[in-house]
Amino acid sequence: MTKILVTRRTFPEAAVALRASGAEVVIWEDADAPSQADLVKAIADVDGLYAHITNQVNAEVMDAAPNLKVIAEFGVGYDNIEIAAANERGIAVCNTPGILSESTADEAFALLASMARRTHDLPAMVKRGEWGDFDPLGYLATDIHHKTLGIVGMGNIGAEMAKRAAGFNMNVLYFNRNKRDEEFGATYVDSLEEILERSDYISLHNPLTPETTNMMSTDQFKLMKKSAILINTTRGPVVDQDALYEALKSGEIAGAALDVTVPEPIPADHPLLTLDNCLIMPHVASATGDTRMKMAMMSVENVLAAVAGDWPPYCVNQTEIAGNARIKS
């Protein structure tokens, strides 16, 4: 019998759809994600893996599963999967593109607005009873309208972020590996350095690669305006967190809001959590009921197609494994 492993709990509808295929479906129900050793052990006789960002699906994992045909990632990013190892073994790797772009951009803009208008820290002052008399110079925040937003990475999520900024009459710049047609009035800037120097807000939407790891570090923070705010909803390792802490503490930049960190979860005693000008969310940019349900059903489509011998609809490495695939459509 075909066997499918789901490494985190999922929506009942997704579980029903998987089991309706006639496959044996094992869903990891523990509060914590499987450890690497647990994953290697659990995957031994699995044909399809429905994986999550917390799973490091490397060559060791793949070699423990001689029947594995597909790794269906619940999410658009798949930097937790060793693509080269999957290509060598003829294993399809899939993701859930497009579906979470708007929800992620919603959160990124919400983080920007929260930091700009200080909704992240002023309510706590009220709760502590520190709201004093009216002071025309007190509790000052920063405008959003007519400010400059720099978007690093103009993919689907970056484009959605540009749409939202346009509604606030922001001046939008973007830096991308390749120049695109202007997106919602956004203007292309041909260097990271220039966009950092010119922007009041920087929002990161580029993928995690060896080249983008620690892309934002000490030298980059020095280029930013002292009034600038950094938003990161992409991957934690894109930002050098030690350098960010120093930049925030020293006033090199005004603030930062992160949906992603290194590690995840971030330790409760991490220095960044001591700063009033840093807001950290628990990696929830796509965490709306509607979006997560759509992601789950796309993951189901991917894994069921592959274990049935067909190409998954959202395969990211089909070209690389076409002649060496364990899937025979």
Coordinates of C-alpha atoms in Angstrom, one line a residue:
M1 CA 0.0 0.0 0.0
T2 CA 1.2 3.5 -0.8
K3 CA 2.2 5.4 2.3
I4 CA 2.2 9.2 3.0
L5 CA 3.8 10.9 5.9
V6 CA 2.5 14.3 7.0
T7 CA 5.0 15.9 9.4
R8 CA 2.6 18.2 11.3
R9 CA -1.1 18.2 12.0
T10 CA -3.2 19.4 9.2
F11 CA -6.8 20.4 8.4
P12 CA -9.4 17.6 8.7
E13 CA -10.4 18.2 5.0
A14 CA -6.8 17.6 3.9
A15 CA -6.5 14.4 6.0
V16 CA -9.8 13.1 4.5
A17 CA -8.6 13.9 1.0
L18 CA -5.3 12.0 1.5
R19 CA -7.0 9.0 3.0
A20 CA -9.7 8.9 0.3
S21 CA -6.9 8.0 -2.2
G22 CA -6.6 4.7 -0.4
A23 CA -3.1 5.4 0.8
E24 CA -1.9 4.8 4.4
V25 CA -1.6 8.2 5.9
V26 CA 0.5 8.9 9.0
I27 CA 0.1 12.3 10.5
W28 CA 2.7 13.5 13.1
E29 CA 0.5 14.7 15.9
D30 CA 3.1 15.6 18.5
A31 CA 3.3 19.1 19.8
D32 CA 6.8 19.4 18.4
A33 CA 8.0 18.7 14.9
P34 CA 9.9 15.4 14.4
S35 CA 13.6 15.6 15.1
Q36 CA 16.0 14.7 12.4
A37 CA 16.4 11.2 13.9
D38 CA 12.6 10.8 14.2
L39 CA 12.2 11.9 10.5
V40 CA 14.8 9.4 9.3
K41 CA 13.1 6.6 11.2
A42 CA 9.5 7.5 10.2
I43 CA 10.3 7.9 6.5
A44 CA 11.7 4.4 5.9
D45 CA 8.7 3.0 3.9
V46 CA 7.2 6.2 2.7
D47 CA 6.2 7.0 -0.9
G48 CA 5.1 10.6 -0.3
L49 CA 6.3 13.2 2.2
Y50 CA 4.1 16.2 3.0
A51 CA 6.8 18.4 4.7
H52 CA 7.0 21.6 6.5
I53 CA 9.6 24.4 7.0
T54 CA 10.8 22.8 10.3
N55 CA 11.9 19.6 8.5
Q56 CA 15.4 19.6 7.1
V57 CA 14.9 17.2 4.2
N58 CA 18.5 16.4 3.3
A59 CA 20.3 13.5 1.6
E60 CA 20.3 11.4 4.8
V61 CA 16.5 11.6 5.0
M62 CA 16.1 10.8 1.3
D63 CA 18.4 7.8 1.5
A64 CA 16.4 6.5 4.3
A65 CA 13.3 6.4 2.0
P66 CA 14.1 4.3 -1.1
N67 CA 10.5 4.5 -2.2
L68 CA 10.2 8.3 -1.9
K69 CA 8.7 9.9 -5.0
V70 CA 7.8 13.3 -3.8
I71 CA 8.5 16.0 -1.2
A72 CA 5.5 18.3 -1.0
E73 CA 6.4 21.4 0.9
F74 CA 3.7 23.2 2.8
G75 CA 4.7 26.7 1.7
V76 CA 6.3 28.6 -1.1
G77 CA 9.9 28.5 0.2
Y78 CA 11.8 25.3 0.1
D79 CA 15.3 26.2 1.3
N80 CA 14.9 23.4 3.9
I81 CA 15.1 20.8 1.2
E82 CA 18.3 19.8 -0.5
I83 CA 17.2 20.2 -4.1
A84 CA 20.4 18.9 -5.6
A85 CA 20.1 15.7 -3.6
A86 CA 16.4 15.3 -4.7
N87 CA 17.5 15.8 -8.3
E88 CA 20.1 13.1 -8.1
R89 CA 17.6 10.7 -6.7
G90 CA 14.8 11.5 -9.0
I91 CA 12.5 12.8 -6.3
A92 CA 10.0 15.5 -7.1
V93 CA 10.0 18.7 -4.9
C94 CA 6.8 20.7 -4.8
N95 CA 5.6 23.9 -3.1
T96 CA 2.5 26.1 -2.9
P97 CA 3.2 29.1 -5.0
G98 CA 1.0 32.2 -5.4
I99 CA -1.5 31.3 -2.8
L100 CA 0.1 33.0 0.2
S101 CA 1.4 36.2 -1.5
E102 CA -1.4 38.5 -0.5
S103 CA -1.6 37.2 3.1
T104 CA 2.2 37.6 3.6
A105 CA 2.1 41.1 2.1
D106 CA -0.8 42.0 4.4
E107 CA 1.3 41.1 7.4
A108 CA 4.4 42.8 6.1
F109 CA 2.5 46.0 5.6
A110 CA 0.8 45.6 9.0
L111 CA 4.3 45.3 10.6
L112 CA 5.4 48.4 8.7
A113 CA 2.4 50.4 9.9
S114 CA 2.7 49.1 13.5
M115 CA 6.3 50.2 13.7
A116 CA 5.7 53.5 12.0
R117 CA 2.7 54.5 14.2
R118 CA 4.1 52.8 17.3
T119 CA 1.1 50.5 17.9
H120 CA 3.7 47.9 18.9
D121 CA 4.9 49.8 22.1
L122 CA 2.5 52.6 23.0
P123 CA -0.4 50.4 24.1
A124 CA 1.9 48.9 26.8
M125 CA 2.5 52.3 28.2
V126 CA -1.2 52.9 28.5
K127 CA -1.6 49.5 30.4
R128 CA 1.2 50.5 32.7
G129 CA -0.6 53.8 33.6
E130 CA 2.0 55.9 32.0
W131 CA -0.3 57.9 29.7
G132 CA 0.2 61.5 31.0
D133 CA -1.2 64.9 30.0
F134 CA -1.4 65.9 26.4
D135 CA 2.1 66.7 25.2
P136 CA 2.5 68.1 21.6
L137 CA 6.0 66.6 21.5
G138 CA 5.1 63.3 23.2
Y139 CA 4.6 59.8 21.7
L140 CA 5.7 61.0 18.2
A141 CA 5.4 58.4 15.4
T142 CA 6.4 58.4 11.8
D143 CA 4.3 59.0 8.7
I144 CA 3.7 56.3 6.2
H145 CA 2.1 58.4 3.4
H146 CA 4.5 59.9 0.9
K147 CA 7.5 58.1 2.5
T148 CA 9.8 55.9 0.5
L149 CA 9.5 52.1 0.7
G150 CA 12.3 50.0 -0.6
I151 CA 11.3 46.5 -1.6
V152 CA 14.2 43.9 -1.8
G153 CA 13.0 41.1 -4.0
M154 CA 10.1 41.9 -6.5
G155 CA 8.5 38.5 -6.7
N156 CA 4.8 37.8 -6.1
I157 CA 4.9 38.9 -2.5
G158 CA 7.0 42.0 -3.2
A159 CA 4.6 43.0 -5.9
E160 CA 1.7 42.7 -3.5
M161 CA 3.6 44.8 -1.0
A162 CA 4.0 47.5 -3.7
K163 CA 0.2 47.4 -4.3
R164 CA -0.4 48.1 -0.6
A165 CA 2.1 50.9 -0.5
A166 CA 0.6 52.6 -3.5
G167 CA -2.7 52.9 -1.6
F168 CA -0.8 54.9 1.0
N169 CA 0.7 57.2 -1.6
M170 CA 4.2 55.9 -0.8
N171 CA 7.1 56.3 -3.2
V172 CA 8.1 52.7 -4.0
L173 CA 11.6 51.5 -5.1
Y174 CA 12.6 48.0 -5.7
F175 CA 15.8 46.0 -6.1
N176 CA 15.6 42.6 -7.8
R177 CA 18.0 40.2 -9.5
N178 CA 16.3 41.1 -12.7
K179 CA 14.6 44.4 -13.7
R180 CA 10.9 43.8 -14.2
D181 CA 8.3 46.0 -15.8
E182 CA 7.3 48.7 -13.4
E183 CA 5.0 47.1 -10.7
F184 CA 2.3 49.4 -9.4
G185 CA 4.4 52.5 -9.9
A186 CA 7.5 50.9 -8.3
T187 CA 10.9 52.2 -9.6
Y188 CA 13.8 49.8 -10.2
V189 CA 17.0 50.6 -8.4
D190 CA 20.1 48.7 -9.6
S191 CA 21.9 48.2 -6.3
L192 CA 21.1 47.2 -2.8
E193 CA 23.3 50.0 -1.5
E194 CA 21.2 52.7 -3.3
I195 CA 17.9 51.3 -2.1
L196 CA 19.1 51.2 1.5
E197 CA 20.4 54.8 1.3
R198 CA 17.1 56.2 -0.2
S199 CA 14.4 54.3 1.7
D200 CA 12.5 55.2 4.9
Y201 CA 11.3 51.6 5.1
I202 CA 13.0 48.4 3.8
S203 CA 10.9 45.3 3.3
L204 CA 12.7 42.1 2.5
H205 CA 11.1 39.6 0.1
N206 CA 14.0 37.9 -1.5
P207 CA 14.6 34.1 -1.3
L208 CA 17.2 32.6 1.0
T209 CA 20.3 31.5 -0.9
P210 CA 24.0 31.3 0.0
E211 CA 24.3 34.8 -1.5
T212 CA 21.5 36.3 0.5
T213 CA 22.5 34.8 3.9
N214 CA 23.4 37.7 6.2
M215 CA 22.7 40.0 3.3
M216 CA 21.6 42.6 5.9
S217 CA 24.5 43.1 8.3
T218 CA 26.6 45.9 9.8
D219 CA 27.7 47.6 6.6
Q220 CA 24.2 47.6 5.2
F221 CA 22.7 49.0 8.4
K222 CA 25.2 51.8 8.3
L223 CA 23.9 52.8 4.8
M224 CA 20.3 53.1 6.0
K225 CA 18.8 56.3 7.3
K226 CA 18.9 56.6 11.1
S227 CA 15.1 57.0 10.9
A228 CA 14.7 53.9 8.8
I229 CA 12.7 50.8 9.7
L230 CA 13.5 47.2 8.5
I231 CA 10.7 44.6 7.8
N232 CA 11.6 41.0 7.3
T233 CA 9.0 38.4 6.4
T234 CA 11.1 36.2 4.1
R235 CA 13.7 34.0 6.0
G236 CA 15.5 34.7 9.2
P237 CA 19.1 34.1 8.0
V238 CA 18.8 36.9 5.5
V239 CA 19.4 39.2 8.5
D240 CA 22.5 39.1 10.7
Q241 CA 20.6 39.3 14.0
D242 CA 23.7 40.3 16.1
A243 CA 24.4 43.2 13.8
L244 CA 20.7 44.1 13.8
Y245 CA 20.7 44.2 17.6
E246 CA 23.7 46.5 17.6
A247 CA 22.2 48.8 15.0
L248 CA 18.9 49.1 16.9
K249 CA 20.5 49.6 20.3
S250 CA 22.9 52.2 19.0
G251 CA 20.3 54.1 17.0
E252 CA 22.0 53.2 13.7
I253 CA 18.4 52.5 12.5
A254 CA 15.1 53.4 14.1
G255 CA 13.4 50.0 14.3
A256 CA 12.8 46.6 12.9
A257 CA 9.9 44.1 12.7
L258 CA 10.6 40.5 12.0
D259 CA 8.3 37.6 11.3
V260 CA 11.2 35.2 10.9
T261 CA 14.3 34.7 13.1
V262 CA 17.3 32.4 13.7
P263 CA 16.5 30.1 15.3
E264 CA 12.8 29.6 15.3
P265 CA 11.4 29.8 17.9
I266 CA 13.7 32.6 19.0
P267 CA 14.8 32.1 22.7
A268 CA 12.9 34.1 25.2
D269 CA 16.2 35.6 26.5
H270 CA 17.4 36.7 23.1
P271 CA 18.8 40.3 23.2
L272 CA 16.5 41.5 20.4
L273 CA 13.5 40.9 22.7
T274 CA 14.8 43.4 25.2
L275 CA 14.5 46.3 22.7
D276 CA 11.4 48.5 22.5
N277 CA 12.2 49.3 18.8
C278 CA 12.0 45.7 17.7
L279 CA 8.8 43.8 17.1
I280 CA 9.0 40.0 16.6
M281 CA 6.2 37.8 15.4
P282 CA 6.2 33.9 15.4
H283 CA 6.5 33.3 11.7
V284 CA 2.8 33.7 10.9
A285 CA 2.7 35.8 7.7
S286 CA 0.7 33.1 5.9
A287 CA -1.3 32.1 9.0
T288 CA -4.9 32.9 8.1
G289 CA -7.5 30.2 8.0
D290 CA -8.3 30.7 4.4
T291 CA -4.7 30.8 3.2
R292 CA -3.5 27.8 5.2
M293 CA -6.4 25.7 4.0
K294 CA -5.6 26.5 0.4
M295 CA -1.9 25.7 1.1
A296 CA -2.9 22.4 2.7
M297 CA -5.0 21.4 -0.3
M298 CA -2.3 22.3 -2.8
S299 CA 0.1 20.1 -0.8
V300 CA -2.4 17.3 -1.0
E301 CA -2.7 17.7 -4.8
N302 CA 1.1 17.6 -5.1
V303 CA 1.6 14.5 -3.0
L304 CA -1.3 12.5 -4.4
A305 CA -0.4 13.2 -8.0
A306 CA 3.2 12.0 -7.5
V307 CA 2.4 8.8 -5.6
A308 CA -0.1 8.0 -8.3
G309 CA 2.8 8.3 -10.9
D310 CA 1.8 11.7 -12.3
W311 CA 3.7 15.0 -12.3
P312 CA 2.6 17.1 -9.4
P313 CA 0.9 20.4 -10.5
Y314 CA 3.4 22.6 -8.6
C315 CA 6.7 20.8 -9.1
V316 CA 9.8 23.0 -8.9
N317 CA 12.4 20.5 -10.2
Q318 CA 10.6 18.7 -13.0
T319 CA 13.1 19.8 -15.6
E320 CA 16.0 18.6 -13.6
I321 CA 14.6 15.1 -12.9
A322 CA 12.6 14.5 -16.1
G323 CA 14.9 11.7 -17.3
N324 CA 15.6 10.3 -13.9
A325 CA 12.3 10.5 -12.0
R326 CA 10.8 8.0 -9.7
I327 CA 7.5 9.3 -11.0
K328 CA 6.5 7.7 -14.2
S329 CA 3.5 9.7 -15.6

